[in-house]
Short mmCIF file of C-alpha atoms and ligand atoms in Angstrom, two decimals:
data_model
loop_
_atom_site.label_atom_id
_atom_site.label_comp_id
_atom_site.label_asym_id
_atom_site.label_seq_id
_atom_site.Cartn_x
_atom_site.Cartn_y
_atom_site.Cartn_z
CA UNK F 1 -6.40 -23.05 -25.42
CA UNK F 2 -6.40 -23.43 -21.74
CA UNK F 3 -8.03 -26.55 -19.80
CA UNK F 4 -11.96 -26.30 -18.54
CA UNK F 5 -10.99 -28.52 -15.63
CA UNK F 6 -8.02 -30.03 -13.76
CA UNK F 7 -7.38 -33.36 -12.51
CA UNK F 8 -6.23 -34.41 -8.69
CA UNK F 9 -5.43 -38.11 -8.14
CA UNK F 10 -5.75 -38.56 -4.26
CA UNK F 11 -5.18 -41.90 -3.74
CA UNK F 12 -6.96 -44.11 -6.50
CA UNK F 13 -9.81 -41.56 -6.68
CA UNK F 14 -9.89 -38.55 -9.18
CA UNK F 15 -11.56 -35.42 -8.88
CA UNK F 16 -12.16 -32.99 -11.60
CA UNK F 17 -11.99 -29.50 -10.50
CA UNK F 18 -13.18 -26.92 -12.61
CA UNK F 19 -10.71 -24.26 -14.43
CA UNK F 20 -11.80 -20.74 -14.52
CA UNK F 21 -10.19 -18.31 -17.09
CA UNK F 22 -9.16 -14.49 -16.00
CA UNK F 23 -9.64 -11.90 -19.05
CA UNK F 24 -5.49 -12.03 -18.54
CA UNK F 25 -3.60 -13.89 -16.61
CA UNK F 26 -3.23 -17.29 -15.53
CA UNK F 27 -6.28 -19.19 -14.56
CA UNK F 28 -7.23 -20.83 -11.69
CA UNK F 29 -8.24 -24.20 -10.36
CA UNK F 30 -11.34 -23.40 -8.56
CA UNK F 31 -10.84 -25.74 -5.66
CA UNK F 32 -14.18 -24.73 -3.50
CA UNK F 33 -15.29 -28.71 -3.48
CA UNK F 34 -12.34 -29.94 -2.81
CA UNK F 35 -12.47 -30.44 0.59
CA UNK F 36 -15.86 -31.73 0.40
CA UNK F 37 -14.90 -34.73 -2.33
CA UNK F 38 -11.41 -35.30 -0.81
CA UNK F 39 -11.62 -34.59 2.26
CA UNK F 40 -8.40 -32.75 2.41
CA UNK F 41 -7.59 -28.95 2.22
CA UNK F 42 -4.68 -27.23 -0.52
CA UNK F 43 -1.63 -26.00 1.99
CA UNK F 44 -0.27 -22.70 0.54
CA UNK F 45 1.51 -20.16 3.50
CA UNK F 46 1.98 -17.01 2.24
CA UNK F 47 -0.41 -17.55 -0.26
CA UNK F 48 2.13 -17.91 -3.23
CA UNK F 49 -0.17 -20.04 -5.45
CA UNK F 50 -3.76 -18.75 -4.25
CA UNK F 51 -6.00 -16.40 -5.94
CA UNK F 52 -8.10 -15.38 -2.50
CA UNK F 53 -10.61 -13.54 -4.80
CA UNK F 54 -11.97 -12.66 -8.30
CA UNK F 55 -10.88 -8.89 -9.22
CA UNK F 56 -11.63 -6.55 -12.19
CA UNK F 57 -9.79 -3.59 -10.37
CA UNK F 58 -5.73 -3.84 -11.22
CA UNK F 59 -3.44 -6.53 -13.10
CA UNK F 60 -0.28 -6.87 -12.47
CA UNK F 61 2.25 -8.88 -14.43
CA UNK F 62 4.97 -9.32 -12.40
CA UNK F 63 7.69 -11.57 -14.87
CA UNK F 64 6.69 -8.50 -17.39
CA UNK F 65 6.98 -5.54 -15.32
CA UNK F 66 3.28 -4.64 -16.41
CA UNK F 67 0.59 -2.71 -13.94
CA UNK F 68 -2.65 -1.76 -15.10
CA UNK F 69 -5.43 -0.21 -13.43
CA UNK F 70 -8.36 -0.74 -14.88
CA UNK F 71 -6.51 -1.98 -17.86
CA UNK F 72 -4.66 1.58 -18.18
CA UNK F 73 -1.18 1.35 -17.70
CA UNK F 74 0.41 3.03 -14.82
CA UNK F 75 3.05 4.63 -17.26
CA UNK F 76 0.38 6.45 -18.86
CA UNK F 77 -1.63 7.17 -15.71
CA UNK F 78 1.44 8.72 -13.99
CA UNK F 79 2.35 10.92 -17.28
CA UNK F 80 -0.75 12.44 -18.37
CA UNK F 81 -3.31 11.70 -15.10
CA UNK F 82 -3.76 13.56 -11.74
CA UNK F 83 -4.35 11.56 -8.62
CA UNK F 84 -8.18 11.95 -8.24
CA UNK F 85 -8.50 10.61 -12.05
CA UNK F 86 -6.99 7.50 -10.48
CA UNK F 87 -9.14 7.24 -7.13
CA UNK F 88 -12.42 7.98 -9.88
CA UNK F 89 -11.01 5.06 -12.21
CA UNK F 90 -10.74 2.57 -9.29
CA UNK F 91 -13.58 3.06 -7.92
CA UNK F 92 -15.41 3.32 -10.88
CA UNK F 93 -13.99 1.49 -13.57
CA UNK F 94 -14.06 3.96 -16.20
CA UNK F 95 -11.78 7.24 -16.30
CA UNK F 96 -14.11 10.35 -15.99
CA UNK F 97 -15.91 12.51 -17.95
CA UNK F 98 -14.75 16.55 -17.11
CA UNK F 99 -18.58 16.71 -15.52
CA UNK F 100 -17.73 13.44 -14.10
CA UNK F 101 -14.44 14.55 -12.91
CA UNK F 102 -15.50 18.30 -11.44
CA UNK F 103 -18.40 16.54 -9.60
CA UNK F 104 -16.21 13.90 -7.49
CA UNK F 105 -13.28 16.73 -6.71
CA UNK F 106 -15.95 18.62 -5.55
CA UNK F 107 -17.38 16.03 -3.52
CA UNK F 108 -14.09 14.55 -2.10
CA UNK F 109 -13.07 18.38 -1.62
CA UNK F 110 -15.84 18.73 0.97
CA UNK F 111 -14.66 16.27 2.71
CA UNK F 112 -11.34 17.19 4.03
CA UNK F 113 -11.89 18.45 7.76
CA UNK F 114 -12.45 16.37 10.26
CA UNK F 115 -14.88 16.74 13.34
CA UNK F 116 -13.01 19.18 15.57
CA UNK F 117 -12.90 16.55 18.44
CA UNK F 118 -10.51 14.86 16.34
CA UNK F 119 -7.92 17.58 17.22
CA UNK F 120 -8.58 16.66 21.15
CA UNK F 121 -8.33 12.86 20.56
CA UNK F 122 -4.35 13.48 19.04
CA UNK F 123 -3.44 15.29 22.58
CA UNK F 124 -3.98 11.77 23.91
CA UNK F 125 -0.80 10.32 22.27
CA UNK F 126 2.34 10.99 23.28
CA UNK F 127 4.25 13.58 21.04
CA UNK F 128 7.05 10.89 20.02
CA UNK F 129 4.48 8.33 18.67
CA UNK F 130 4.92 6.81 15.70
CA UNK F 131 2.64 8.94 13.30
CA UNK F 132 1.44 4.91 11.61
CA UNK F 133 0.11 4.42 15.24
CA UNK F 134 -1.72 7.50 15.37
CA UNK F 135 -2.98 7.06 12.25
CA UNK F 136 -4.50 3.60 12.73
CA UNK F 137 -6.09 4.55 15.76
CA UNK F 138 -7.32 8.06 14.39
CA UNK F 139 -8.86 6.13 10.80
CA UNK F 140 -10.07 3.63 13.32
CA UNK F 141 -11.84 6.49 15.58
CA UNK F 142 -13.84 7.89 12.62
CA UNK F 143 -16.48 5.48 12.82
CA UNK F 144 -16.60 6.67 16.51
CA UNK F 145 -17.40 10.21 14.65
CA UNK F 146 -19.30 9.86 11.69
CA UNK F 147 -21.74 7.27 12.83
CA UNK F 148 -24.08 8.11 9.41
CA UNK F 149 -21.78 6.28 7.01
CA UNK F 150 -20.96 2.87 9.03
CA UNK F 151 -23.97 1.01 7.57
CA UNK F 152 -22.03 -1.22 4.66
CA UNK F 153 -25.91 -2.49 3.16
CA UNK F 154 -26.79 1.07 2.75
CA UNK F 155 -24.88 2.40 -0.63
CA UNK F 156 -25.61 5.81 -0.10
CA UNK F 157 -23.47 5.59 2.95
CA UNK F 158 -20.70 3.35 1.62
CA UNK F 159 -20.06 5.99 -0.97
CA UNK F 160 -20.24 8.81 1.84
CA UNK F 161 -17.66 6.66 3.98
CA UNK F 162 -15.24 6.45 0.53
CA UNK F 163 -15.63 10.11 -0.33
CA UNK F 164 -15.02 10.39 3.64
CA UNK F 165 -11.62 8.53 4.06
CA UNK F 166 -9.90 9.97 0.70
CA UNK F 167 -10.60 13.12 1.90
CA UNK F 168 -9.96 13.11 5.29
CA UNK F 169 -6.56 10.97 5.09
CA UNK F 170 -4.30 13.62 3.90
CA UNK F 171 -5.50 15.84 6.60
CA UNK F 172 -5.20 13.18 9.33
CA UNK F 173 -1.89 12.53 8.09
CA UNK F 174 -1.01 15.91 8.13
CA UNK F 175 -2.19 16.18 11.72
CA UNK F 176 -0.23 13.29 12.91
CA UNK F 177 3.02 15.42 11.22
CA UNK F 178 2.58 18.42 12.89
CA UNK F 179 1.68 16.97 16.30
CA UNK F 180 4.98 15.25 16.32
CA UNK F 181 6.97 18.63 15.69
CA UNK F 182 5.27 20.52 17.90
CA UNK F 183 3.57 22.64 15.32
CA UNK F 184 -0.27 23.77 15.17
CA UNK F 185 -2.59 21.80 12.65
CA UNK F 186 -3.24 23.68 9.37
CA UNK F 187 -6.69 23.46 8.11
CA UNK F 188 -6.90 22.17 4.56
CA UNK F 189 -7.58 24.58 1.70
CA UNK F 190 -9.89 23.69 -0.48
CA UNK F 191 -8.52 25.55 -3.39
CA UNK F 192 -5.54 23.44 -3.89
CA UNK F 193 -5.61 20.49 -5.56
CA UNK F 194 -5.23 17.12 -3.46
CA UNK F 195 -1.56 16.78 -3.61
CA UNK F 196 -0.71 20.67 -3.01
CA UNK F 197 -3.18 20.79 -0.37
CA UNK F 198 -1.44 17.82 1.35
CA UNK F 199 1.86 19.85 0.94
CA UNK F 200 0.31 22.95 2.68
CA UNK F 201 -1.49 21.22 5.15
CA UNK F 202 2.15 19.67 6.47
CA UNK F 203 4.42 22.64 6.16
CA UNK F 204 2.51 25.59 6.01
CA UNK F 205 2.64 27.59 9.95
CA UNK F 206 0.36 30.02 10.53
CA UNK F 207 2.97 32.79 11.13
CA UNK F 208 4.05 33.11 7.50
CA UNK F 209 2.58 32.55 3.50
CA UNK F 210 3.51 29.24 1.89
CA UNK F 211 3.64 28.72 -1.37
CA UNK F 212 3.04 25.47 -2.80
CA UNK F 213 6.04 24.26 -5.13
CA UNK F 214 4.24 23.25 -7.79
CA UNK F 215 6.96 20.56 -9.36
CA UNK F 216 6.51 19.19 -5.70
CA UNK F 217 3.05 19.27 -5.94
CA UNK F 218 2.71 17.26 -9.19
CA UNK F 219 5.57 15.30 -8.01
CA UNK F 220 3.64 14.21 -5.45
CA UNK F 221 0.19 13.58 -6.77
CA UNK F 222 2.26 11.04 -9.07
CA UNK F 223 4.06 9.10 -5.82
CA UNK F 224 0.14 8.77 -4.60
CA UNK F 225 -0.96 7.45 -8.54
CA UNK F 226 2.00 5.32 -7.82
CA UNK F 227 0.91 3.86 -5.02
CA UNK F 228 -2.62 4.13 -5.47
CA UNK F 229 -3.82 0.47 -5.99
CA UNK F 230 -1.80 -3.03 -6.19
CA UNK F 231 -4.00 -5.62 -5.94
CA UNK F 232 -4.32 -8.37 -3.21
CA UNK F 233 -1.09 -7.35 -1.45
CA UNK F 234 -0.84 -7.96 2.30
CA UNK F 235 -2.91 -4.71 3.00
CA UNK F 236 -5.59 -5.29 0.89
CA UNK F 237 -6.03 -8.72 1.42
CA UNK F 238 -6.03 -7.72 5.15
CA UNK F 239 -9.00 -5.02 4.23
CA UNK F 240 -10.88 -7.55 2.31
CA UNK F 241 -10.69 -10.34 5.21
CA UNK F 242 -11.52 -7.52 8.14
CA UNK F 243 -14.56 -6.09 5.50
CA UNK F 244 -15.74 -10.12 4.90
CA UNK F 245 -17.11 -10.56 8.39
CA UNK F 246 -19.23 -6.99 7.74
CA UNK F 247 -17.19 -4.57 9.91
CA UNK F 248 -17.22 -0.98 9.17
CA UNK F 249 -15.66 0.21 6.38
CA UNK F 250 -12.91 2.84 8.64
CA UNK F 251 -12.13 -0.45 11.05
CA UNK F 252 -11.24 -2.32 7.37
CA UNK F 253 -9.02 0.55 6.63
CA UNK F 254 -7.37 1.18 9.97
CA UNK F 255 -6.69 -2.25 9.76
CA UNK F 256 -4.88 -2.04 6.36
CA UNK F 257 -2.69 0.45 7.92
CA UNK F 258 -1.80 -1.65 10.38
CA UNK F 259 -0.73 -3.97 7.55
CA UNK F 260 1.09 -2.05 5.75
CA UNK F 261 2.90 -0.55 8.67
CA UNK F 262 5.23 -3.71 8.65
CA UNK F 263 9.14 -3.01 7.00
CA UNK F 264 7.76 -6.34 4.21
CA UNK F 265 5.89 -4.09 3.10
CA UNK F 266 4.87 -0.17 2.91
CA UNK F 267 7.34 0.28 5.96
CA UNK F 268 10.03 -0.55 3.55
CA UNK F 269 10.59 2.97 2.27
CA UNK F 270 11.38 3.98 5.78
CA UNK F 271 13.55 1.13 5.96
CA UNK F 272 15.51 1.87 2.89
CA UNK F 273 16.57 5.08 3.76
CA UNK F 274 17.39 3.76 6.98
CA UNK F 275 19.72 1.47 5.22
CA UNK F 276 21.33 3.74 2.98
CA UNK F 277 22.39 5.95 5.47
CA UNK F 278 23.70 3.14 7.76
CA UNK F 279 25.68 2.17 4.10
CA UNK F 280 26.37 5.87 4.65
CA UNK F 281 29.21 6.06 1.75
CA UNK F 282 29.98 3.98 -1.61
CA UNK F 283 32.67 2.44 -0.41
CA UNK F 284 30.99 0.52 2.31
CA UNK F 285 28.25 -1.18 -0.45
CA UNK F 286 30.77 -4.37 -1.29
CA UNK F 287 30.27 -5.30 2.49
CA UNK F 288 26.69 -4.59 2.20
CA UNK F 289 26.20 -6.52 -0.29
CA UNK F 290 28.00 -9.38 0.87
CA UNK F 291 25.58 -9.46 3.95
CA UNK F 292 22.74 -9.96 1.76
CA UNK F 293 24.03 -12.32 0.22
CA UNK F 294 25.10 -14.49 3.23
CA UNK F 295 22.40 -17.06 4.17
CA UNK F 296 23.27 -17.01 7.61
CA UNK F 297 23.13 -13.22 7.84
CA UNK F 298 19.45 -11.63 8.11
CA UNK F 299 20.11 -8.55 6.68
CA UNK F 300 18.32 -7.90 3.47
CA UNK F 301 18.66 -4.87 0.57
CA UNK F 302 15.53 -3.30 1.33
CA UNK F 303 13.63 -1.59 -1.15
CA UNK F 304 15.22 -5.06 -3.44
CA UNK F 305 12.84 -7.36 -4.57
CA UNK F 306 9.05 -7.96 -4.43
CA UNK F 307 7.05 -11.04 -4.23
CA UNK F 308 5.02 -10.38 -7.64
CA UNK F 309 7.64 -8.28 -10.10
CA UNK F 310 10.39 -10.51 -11.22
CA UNK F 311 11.32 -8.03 -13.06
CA UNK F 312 11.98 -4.16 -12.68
CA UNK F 313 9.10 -3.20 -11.14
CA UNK F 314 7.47 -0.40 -13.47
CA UNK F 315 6.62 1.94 -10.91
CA UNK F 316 10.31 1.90 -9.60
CA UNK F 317 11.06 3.20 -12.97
CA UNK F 318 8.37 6.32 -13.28
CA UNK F 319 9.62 6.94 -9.14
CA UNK F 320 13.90 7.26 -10.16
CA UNK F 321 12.97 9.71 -12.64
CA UNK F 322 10.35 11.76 -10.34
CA UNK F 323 13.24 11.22 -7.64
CA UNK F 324 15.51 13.48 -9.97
CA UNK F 325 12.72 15.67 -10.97
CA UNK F 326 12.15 16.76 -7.24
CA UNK F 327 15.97 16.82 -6.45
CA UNK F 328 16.49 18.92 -9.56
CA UNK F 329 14.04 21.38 -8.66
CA UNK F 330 15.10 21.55 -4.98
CA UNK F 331 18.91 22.22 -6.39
CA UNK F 332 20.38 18.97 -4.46
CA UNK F 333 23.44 18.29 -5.94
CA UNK F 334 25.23 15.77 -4.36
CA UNK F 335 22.91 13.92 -1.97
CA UNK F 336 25.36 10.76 -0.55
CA UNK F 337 22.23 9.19 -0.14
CA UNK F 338 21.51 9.48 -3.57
CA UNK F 339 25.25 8.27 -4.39
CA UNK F 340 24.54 5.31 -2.26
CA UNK F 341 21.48 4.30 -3.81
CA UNK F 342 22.56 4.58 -7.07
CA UNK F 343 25.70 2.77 -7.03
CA UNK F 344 23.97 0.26 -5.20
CA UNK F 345 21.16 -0.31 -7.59
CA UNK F 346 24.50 -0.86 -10.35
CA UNK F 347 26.21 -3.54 -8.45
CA UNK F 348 23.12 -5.15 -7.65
CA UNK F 349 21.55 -5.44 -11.19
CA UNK F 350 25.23 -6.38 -12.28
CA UNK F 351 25.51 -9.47 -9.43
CA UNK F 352 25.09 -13.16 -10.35
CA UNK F 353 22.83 -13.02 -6.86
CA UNK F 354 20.06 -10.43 -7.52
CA UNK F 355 20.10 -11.38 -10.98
CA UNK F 356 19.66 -15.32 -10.22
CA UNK F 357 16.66 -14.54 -7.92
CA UNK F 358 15.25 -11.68 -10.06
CA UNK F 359 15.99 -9.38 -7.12
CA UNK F 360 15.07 -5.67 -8.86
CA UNK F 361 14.87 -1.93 -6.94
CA UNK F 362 11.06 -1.57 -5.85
CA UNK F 363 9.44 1.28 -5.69
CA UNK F 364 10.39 1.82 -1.94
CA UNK F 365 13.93 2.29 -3.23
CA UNK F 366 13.29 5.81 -4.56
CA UNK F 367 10.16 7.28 -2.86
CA UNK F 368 12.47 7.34 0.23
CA UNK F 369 14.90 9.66 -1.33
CA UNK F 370 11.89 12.16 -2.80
CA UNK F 371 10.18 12.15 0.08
CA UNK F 372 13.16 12.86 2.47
CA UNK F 373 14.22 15.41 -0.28
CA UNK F 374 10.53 16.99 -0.39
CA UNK F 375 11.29 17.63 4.15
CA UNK F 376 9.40 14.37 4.95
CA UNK F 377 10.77 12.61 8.02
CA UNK F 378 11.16 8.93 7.63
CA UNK F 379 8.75 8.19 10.04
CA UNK F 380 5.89 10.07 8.05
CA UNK F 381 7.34 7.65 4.48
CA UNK F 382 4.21 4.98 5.32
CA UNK F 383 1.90 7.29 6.08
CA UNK F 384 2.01 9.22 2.85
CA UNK F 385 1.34 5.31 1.50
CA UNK F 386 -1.43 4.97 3.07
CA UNK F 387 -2.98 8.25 2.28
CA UNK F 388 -2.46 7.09 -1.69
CA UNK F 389 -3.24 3.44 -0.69
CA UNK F 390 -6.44 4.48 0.80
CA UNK F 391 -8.78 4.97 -2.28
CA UNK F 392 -7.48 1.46 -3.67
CA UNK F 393 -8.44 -0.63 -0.26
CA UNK F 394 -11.79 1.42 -0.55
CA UNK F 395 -12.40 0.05 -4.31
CA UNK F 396 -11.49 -3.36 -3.18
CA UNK F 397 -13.68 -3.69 -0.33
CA UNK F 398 -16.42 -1.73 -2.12
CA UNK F 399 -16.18 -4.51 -4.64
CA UNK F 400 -16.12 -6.91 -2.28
CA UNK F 401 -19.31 -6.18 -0.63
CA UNK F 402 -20.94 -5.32 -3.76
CA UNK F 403 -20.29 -9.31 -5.00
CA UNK F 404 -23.68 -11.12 -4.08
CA UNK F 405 -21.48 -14.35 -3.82
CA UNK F 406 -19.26 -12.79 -0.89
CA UNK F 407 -18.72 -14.96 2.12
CA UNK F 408 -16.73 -14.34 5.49
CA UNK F 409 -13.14 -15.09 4.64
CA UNK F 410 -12.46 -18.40 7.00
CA UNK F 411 -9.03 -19.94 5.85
CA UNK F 412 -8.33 -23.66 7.52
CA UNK F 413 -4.94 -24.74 8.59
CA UNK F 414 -3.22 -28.10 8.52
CA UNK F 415 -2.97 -28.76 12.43
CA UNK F 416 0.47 -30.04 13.55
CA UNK F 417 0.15 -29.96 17.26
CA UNK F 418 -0.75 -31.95 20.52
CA UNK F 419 -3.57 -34.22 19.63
CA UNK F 420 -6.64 -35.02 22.41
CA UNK F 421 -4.98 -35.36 25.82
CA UNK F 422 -7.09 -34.88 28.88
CA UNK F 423 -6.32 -31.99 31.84
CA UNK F 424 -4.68 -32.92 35.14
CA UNK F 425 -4.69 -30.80 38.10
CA UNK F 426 -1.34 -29.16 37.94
CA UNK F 427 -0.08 -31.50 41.54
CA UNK F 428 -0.24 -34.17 38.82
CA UNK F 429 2.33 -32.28 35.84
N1 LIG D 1 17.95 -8.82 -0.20
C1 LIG D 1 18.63 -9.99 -0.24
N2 LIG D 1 18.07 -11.17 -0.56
C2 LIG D 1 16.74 -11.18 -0.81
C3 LIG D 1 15.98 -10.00 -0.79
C4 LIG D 1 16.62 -8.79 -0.47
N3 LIG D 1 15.94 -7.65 -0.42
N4 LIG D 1 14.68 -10.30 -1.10
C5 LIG D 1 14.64 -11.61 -1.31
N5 LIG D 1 15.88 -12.15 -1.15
C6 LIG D 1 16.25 -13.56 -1.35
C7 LIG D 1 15.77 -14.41 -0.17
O1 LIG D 1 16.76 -14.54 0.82
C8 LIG D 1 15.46 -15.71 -0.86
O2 LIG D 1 16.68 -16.42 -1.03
P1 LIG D 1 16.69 -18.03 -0.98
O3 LIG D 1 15.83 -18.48 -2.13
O4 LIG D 1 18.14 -18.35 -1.17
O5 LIG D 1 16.14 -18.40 0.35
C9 LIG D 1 14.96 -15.31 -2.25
O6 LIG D 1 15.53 -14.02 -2.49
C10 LIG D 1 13.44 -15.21 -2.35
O7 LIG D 1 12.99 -14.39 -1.26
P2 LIG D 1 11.61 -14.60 -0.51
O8 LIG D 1 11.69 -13.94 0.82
O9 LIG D 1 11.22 -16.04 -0.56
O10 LIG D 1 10.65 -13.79 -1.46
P3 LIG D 1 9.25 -13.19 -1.07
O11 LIG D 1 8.48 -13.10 -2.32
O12 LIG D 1 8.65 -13.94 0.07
O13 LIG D 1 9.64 -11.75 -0.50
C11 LIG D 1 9.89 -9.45 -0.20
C12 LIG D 1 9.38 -10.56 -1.11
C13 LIG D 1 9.46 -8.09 -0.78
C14 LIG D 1 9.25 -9.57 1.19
C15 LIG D 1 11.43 -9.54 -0.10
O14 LIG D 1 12.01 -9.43 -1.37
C16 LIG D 1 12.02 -8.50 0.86
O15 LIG D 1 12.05 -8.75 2.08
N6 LIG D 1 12.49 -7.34 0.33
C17 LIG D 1 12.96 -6.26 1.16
C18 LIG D 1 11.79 -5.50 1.70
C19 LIG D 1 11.12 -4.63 0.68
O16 LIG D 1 11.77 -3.90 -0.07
N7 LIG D 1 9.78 -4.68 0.66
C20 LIG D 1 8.98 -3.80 -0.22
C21 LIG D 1 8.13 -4.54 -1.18
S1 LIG D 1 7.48 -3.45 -2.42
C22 LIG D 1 6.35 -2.45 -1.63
C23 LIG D 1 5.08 -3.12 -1.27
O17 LIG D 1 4.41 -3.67 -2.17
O18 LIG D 1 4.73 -3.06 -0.10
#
């Protein structure tokens, strides 16, 4: 049985706060009054003990290794579902009839090219960008395009903006790849599926045929049901907070990308395989390792750990075994990267350290190693997690701004700075 309400002693006065029950899960101490009976605020930085909203899209259970979306675990979504199952179920909250299902590939399928001035807007960047900075700015620049679905009261349009950016991601993605090599843009084919038509859209030229691989393909559309939803990371919560105030629903997203662009977080992929090539060969791990471990040293595993899963984090698992489906396939034999990360992810799950803090491989550990496998350059590793995280910051703002009860999101702060003190000409400083 767990508590209707919880008690806070301030002082010699006592407040009851009410205790609201998740359908799994801890509770929470709904703490909405407590400013007004106390007079004081919670302090929580980094949010480590605050539920910022109420949620019936994805559970995680990070001491259990558990993810669910929509109550279906991811195992089972990875083995037996396709990518655009997953973007239905999120958004939705029920997986798909086959009507159901041929209807919304249809409709996201229609969606994949972008207004032709997009391809003028790329020349603007410089060919070396960053393909995360021409993606936040090109996501952001489609409400500049596609004025008729910015209206968030209208649901008509909200659903035309989702069916919009799922669509349109892959091929903006695939744009910002080929305008960093050099190489024309490929037009998307709408008789591929969303994963192969990713594929093609990125290495396809128009001199020659390309034929998808289709164990790359499916290996693919399995990294994006991966990634495709997590609930209130840093990305989404940044979505959620940037929808709140009633900006458009591309602005939210651009802005997620801009979240998730940081090496905490979806930039860690590229920041693992950065790392295991500096490691560059097994015998170098010890002193690797020993860096992590020194408190005075801020070098970190990356692609180790994760704020939630204190515990191997499930989708870590489903990505090691893709990882050796895709190098398998592509006949990659001895990889030192791969040597490196494996021996690596031994001595750390054998080390008092990472065991002590519950320090597991993440899923950034292995998509690295696919992706670079698959001819992805590490600068394009956030960028395909953002096309997958896409549909899941849609289904979060979407229920966001479908909750009547939604208010701007307005955190306060406890203020540690100069208190009142009254200007002098600078003469007088
Ligand atoms: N290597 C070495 N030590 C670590 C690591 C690591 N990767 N991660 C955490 N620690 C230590 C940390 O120094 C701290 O030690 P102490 O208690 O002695 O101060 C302790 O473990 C707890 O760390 P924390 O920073 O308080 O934990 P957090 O929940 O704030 O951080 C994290 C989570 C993911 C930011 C962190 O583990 C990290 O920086 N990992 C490397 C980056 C990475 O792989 N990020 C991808 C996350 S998964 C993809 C996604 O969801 O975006």
């Amino acid at each position: 049985m767990t508590a209707n309400s919880a008690t806070v002693k301030v002082g010699d006065k006592s407040v009851d706060l009410p205790v609201k029950a998740g359908s799994i899960g801890p509770s929470v101490i709904d703490i909405g009054k407590l400013y007004a009976q106390t007079g004081m605020f919670t302090f929580d930085p980094g949010f480590t003990s605050t539920a910022s909203t109420e949620s019936q899209i994805t559970y995680i259970d990070g001491d259990e290794g558990v993810l669910l979306y929509r109550g279906y675990p991811i195992e089972q979504l990875a083995e037996h579902g396709d990518f655009l199952e997953t973007c239905y179920l999120l958004l939705y909250g029920e997986l798909p009839t086959a009507s159901q299902k041929a209807d919304f590939v249809y409709r996201v399928t229609r969606h994949t090219m972008v207004h032709e001035q997009m391809a003028r807007f790329f020349q603007g960047f410089r060919r070396d960008a960053h393909p995360m900075s021409v993606m936040v700015a090109s996501v952001g620049a489609l409400a500049a395009f596609y004025h008729d679905s910015t209206d968030i009261s209208d649901e008509n349009q909200r659903m035309v903006a989702s069916m919009r950016m799922i669509a349109k991601m892959p091929t903006l993605a695939a744009m910002a790849f080929k305008y960093s090599i050099g190489q024309p843009f490929v037009f998307p084919k709408n008789d591929l599926d969303y994963a192969a038509n990713f594929l093609h859209m990125c290495f396809a030229v128009p001199c020659e045929e390309y034929k998808v691989n289709p164990v790359l393909a499916r290996a693919l559309d399995r990294i994006f049901i991966l990634h495709a939803d997590h609930e209130q990371n840093a990305s989404t919560s940044t979505v959620r907070l940037a929808g709140s105030s009633g900006a458009n629903p591309f602005a939210c997203i651009a802005a997620g990308i801009a979240c998730l662009w940081g090496p905490a977080h979806g930039g860690a992929n590229e920041a693992a395989l950065k790392m295991l090539g500096e490691i560059g060969t097994v015998d170098n791990i010890p002193k690797y390792i020993a860096k992590a471990k020194d408190k005075n040293d801020p070098f970190r595993l990356m692609g180790f750990g994760h704020r939630v899963y204190k515990n191997y984090d499930p989708r870590a698992k489903i990505m090691q075994k893709t990882t050796h489906d895709v190098l398998n396939e592509l006949g990659v034999k001895d990889d030192p990267l791969l040597d490196v990360a494996l021996e690596l992810e031994r001595i750390a799950l054998h080390d008092d350290y990472f065991i002590e803090k519950k320090l597991y491989p993440n899923i950034d550990f292995y998509s690295g190693i696919t992706l670079k496998a698959m001819g992805f350059p590490t600068s394009m590793f956030t960028v395909l997690f953002a096309v997958a995280r896409t549909v899941g910051w849609i289904a979060q703002w979407k229920e966001m701004i479908e909750d009547p009860s939604q208010k701007i999101g307005r955190p306060r702060q406890l203020y540690t700075g100069a208190p009142r003190r009254d200007y002098l000409p600078s003469t007088n400083r």
